[in-house]
mmCIF file of C-alpha atoms in Angstrom:
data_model
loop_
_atom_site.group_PDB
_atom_site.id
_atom_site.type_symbol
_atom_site.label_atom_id
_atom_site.label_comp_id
_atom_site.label_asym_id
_atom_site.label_seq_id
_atom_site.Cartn_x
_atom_site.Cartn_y
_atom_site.Cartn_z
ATOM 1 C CA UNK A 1 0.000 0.000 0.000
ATOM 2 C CA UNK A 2 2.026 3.001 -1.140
ATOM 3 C CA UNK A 3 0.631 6.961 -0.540
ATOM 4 C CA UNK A 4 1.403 9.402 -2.737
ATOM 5 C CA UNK A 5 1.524 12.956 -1.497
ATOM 6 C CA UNK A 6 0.240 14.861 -4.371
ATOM 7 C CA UNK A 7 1.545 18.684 -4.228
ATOM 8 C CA UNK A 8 -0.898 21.176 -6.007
ATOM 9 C CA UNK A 9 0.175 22.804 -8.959
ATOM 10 C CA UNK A 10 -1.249 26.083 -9.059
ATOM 11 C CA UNK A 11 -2.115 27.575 -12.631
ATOM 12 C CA UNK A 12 -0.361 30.798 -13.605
ATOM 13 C CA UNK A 13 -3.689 32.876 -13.458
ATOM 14 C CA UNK A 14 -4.492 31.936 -9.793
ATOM 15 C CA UNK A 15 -0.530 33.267 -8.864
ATOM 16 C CA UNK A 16 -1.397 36.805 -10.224
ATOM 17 C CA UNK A 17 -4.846 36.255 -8.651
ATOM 18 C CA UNK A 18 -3.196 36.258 -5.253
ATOM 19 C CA UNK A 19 -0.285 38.516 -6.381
ATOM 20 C CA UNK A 20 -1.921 41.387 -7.955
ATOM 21 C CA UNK A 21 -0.322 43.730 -6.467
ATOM 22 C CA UNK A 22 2.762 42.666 -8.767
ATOM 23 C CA UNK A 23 0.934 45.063 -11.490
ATOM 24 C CA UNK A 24 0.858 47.829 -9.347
ATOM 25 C CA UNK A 25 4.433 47.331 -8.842
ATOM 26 C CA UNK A 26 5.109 46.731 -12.516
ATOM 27 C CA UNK A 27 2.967 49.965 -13.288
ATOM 28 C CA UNK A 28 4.930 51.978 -10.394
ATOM 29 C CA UNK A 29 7.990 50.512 -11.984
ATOM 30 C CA UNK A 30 7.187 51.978 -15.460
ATOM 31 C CA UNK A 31 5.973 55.135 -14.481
ATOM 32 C CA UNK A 32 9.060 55.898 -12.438
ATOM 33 C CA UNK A 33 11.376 55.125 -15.112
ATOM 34 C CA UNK A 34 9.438 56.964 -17.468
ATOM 35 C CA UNK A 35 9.545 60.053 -15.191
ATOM 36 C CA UNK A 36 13.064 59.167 -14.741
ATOM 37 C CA UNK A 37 14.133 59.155 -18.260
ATOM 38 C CA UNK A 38 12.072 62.407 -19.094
ATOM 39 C CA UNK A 39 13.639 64.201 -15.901
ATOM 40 C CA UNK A 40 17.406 63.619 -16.967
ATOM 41 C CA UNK A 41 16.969 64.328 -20.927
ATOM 42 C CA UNK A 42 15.185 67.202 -19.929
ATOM 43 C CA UNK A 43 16.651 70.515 -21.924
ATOM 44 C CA UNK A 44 17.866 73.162 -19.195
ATOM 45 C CA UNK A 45 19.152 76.454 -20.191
ATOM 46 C CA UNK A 46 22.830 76.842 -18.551
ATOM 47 C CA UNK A 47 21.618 79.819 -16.658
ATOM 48 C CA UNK A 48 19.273 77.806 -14.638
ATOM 49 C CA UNK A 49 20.885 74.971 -13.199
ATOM 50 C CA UNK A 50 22.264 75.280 -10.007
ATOM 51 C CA UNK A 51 21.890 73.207 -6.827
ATOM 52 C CA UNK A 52 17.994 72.754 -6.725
ATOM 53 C CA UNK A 53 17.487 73.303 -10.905
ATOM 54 C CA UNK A 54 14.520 72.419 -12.369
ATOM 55 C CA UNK A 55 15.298 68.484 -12.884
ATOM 56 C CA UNK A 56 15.422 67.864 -9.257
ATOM 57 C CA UNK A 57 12.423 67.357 -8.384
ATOM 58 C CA UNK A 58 10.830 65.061 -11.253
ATOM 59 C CA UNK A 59 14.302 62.907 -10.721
ATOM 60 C CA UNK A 60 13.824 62.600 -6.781
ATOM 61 C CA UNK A 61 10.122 61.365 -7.510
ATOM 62 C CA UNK A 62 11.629 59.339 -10.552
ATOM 63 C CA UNK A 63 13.698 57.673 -7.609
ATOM 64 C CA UNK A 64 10.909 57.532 -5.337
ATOM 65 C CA UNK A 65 9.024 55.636 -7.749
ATOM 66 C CA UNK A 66 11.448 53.078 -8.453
ATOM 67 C CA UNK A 67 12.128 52.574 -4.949
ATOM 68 C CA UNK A 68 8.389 52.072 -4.004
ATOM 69 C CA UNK A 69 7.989 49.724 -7.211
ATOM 70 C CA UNK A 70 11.229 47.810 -5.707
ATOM 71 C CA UNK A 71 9.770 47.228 -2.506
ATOM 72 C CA UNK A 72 6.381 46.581 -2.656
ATOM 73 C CA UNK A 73 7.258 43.905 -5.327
ATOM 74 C CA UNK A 74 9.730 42.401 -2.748
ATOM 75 C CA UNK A 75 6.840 43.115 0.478
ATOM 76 C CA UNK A 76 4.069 40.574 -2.553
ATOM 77 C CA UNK A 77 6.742 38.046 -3.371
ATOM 78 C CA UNK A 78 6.808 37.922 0.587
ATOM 79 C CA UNK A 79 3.336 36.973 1.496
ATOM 80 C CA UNK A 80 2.265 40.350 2.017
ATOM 81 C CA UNK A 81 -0.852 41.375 1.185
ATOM 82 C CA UNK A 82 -2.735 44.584 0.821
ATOM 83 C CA UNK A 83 -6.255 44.763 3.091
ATOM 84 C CA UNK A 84 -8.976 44.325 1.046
ATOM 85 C CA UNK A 85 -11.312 47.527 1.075
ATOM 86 C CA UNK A 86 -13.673 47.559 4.275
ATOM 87 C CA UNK A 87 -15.559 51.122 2.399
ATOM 88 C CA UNK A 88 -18.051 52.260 4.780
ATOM 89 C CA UNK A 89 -20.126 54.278 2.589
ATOM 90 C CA UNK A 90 -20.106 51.577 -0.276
ATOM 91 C CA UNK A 91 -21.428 48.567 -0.891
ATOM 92 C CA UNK A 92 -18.729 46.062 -2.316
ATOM 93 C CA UNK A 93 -21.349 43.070 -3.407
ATOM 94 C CA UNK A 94 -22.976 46.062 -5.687
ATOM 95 C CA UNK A 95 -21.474 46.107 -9.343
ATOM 96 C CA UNK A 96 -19.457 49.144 -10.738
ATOM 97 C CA UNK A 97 -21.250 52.010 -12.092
ATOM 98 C CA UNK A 98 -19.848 52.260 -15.612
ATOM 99 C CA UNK A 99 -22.658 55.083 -16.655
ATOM 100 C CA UNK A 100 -20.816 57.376 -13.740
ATOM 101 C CA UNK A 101 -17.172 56.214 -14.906
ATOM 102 C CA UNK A 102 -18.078 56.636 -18.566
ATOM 103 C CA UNK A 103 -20.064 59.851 -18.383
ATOM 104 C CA UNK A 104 -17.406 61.533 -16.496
ATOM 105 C CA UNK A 105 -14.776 60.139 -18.832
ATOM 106 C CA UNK A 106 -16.614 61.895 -21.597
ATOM 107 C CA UNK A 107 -17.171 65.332 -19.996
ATOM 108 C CA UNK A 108 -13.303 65.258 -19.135
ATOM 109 C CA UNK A 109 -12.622 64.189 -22.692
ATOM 110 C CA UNK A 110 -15.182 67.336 -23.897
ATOM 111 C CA UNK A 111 -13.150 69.260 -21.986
ATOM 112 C CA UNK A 112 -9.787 68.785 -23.296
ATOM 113 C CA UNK A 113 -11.619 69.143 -26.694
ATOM 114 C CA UNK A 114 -13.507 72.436 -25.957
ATOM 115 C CA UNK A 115 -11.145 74.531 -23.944
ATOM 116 C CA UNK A 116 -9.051 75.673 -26.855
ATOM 117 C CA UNK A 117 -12.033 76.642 -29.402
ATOM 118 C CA UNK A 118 -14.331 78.307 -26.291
ATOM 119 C CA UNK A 119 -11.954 78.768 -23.763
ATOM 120 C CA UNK A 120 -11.767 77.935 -20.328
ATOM 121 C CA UNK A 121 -14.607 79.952 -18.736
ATOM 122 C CA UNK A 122 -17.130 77.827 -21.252
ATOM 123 C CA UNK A 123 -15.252 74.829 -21.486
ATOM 124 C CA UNK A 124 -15.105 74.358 -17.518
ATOM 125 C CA UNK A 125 -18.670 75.322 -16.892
ATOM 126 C CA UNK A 126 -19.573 72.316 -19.032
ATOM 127 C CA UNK A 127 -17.468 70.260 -17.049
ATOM 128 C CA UNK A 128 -18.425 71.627 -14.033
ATOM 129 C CA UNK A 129 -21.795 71.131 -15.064
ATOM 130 C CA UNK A 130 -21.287 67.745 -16.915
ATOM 131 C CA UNK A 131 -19.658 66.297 -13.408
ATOM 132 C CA UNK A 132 -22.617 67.462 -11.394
ATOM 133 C CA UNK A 133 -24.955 65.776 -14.151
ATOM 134 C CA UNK A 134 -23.067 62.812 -14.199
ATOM 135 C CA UNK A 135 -22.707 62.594 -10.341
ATOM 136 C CA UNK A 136 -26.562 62.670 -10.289
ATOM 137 C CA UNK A 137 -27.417 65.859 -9.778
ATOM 138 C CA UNK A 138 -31.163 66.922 -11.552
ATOM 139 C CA UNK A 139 -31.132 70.622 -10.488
ATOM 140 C CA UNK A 140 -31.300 71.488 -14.015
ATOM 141 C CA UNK A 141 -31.923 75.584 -13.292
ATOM 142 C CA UNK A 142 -29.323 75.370 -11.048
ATOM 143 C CA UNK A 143 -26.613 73.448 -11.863
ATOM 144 C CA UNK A 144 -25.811 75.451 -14.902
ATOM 145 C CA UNK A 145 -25.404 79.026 -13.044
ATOM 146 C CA UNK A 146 -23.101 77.095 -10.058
ATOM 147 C CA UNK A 147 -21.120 75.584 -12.689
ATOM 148 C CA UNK A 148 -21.067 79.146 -14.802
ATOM 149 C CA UNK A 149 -19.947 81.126 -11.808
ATOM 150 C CA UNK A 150 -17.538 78.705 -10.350
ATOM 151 C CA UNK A 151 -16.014 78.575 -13.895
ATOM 152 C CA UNK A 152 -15.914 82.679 -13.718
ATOM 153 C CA UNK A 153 -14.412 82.620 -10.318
ATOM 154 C CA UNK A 154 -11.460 79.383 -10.941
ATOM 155 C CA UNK A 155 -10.530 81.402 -14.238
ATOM 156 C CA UNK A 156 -10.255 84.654 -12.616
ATOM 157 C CA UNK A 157 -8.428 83.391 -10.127
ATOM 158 C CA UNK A 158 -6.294 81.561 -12.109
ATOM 159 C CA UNK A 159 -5.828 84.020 -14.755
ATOM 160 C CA UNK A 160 -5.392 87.407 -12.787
ATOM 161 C CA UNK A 161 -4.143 86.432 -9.219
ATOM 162 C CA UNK A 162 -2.127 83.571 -9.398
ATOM 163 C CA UNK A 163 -0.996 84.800 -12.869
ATOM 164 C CA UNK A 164 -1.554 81.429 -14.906
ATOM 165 C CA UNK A 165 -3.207 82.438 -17.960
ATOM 166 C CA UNK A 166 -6.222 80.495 -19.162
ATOM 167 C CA UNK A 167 -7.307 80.428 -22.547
ATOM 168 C CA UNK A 168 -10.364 82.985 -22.325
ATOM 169 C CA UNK A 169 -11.701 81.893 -25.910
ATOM 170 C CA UNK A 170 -14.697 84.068 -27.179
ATOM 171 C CA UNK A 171 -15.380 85.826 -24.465
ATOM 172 C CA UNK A 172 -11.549 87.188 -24.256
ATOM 173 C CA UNK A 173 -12.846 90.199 -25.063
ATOM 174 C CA UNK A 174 -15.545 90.550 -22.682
ATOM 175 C CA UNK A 175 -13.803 88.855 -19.735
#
């Protein structure tokens, strides 16, 4: 009467299941040498460098992100394992939203589209409004005057006391 001990072989699939954290790694990994690379072949006139020049900060991050990508991939390959998400204002057994994720997606998109041709005071009161809309806000007589006047007031700001200029589009002129 001979017993075999059979050991479990584990398919590749379930390893990533229960390592998935490696992609975050893998993703940290890219993005820091990405930042890296961009941060050191970054053009600098002569007359700016000096101790802290403009290349020292998107290289320490650069570094940062490799180091993080290092060791969480070393912390995985350990056994560790990230807490799974205890949310106390969601509802984990309830499917994603991909109306919300996709609406928003498209405002954002709209956005980037828009703010050159209308400028940012029209451009971000449709996103301001679009978010709201796609959030689930109904207040339609509302919703467009907050998101008109908080697009007045960010460009204003923006554009006159923090001195970033914002395209102004059309209303250039008036504004």
């Amino acid at each position: 009467m001979t017993t075999e001990t059979q050991i479990p072989v584990r398919a590749p699939r379930s390893w990533l299941r229960e390592h998935s954290e490696i992609g975050v790694s893998a993703l940290l990994l890219l993005l820091g040498a990405l930042v890296l690379t961009d941060a050191l072949t970054m053009d600098v006139d002569i007359t700016q460098r000096g101790p802290v020049g403009p290349k020292t900060v998107p290289v320490v991050v650069g570094i940062a992100l490799l180091l993080v990508a290092v060791l969480l991939a070393v912390d995985v390959l350990r056994g560790g394992r990230g807490e799974a998400e205890g949310g106390e204002d969601i509802d984990l057994s309830e499917p994603s939203d991909w109306r919300t994720v996709l609406l928003l997606a498209g405002v954002f998109l709209g956005n980037a589209v828009l703010i050159g041709p209308l400028g940012f005071p029209v451009s971000g009161a449709l996103l301001f409004w679009g978010s709201a809309y796609a959030l689930g806000s109904r207040h339609y007589d509302r919703d467009p005057l907050i998101a008109a006047g908080l697009s007045l007031v960010t460009y204003f700001v923006f554009n006159n006391l923090l001195g970033v200029p914002l395209p102004g589009g059309p209303l250039m002129e008036v504004l």
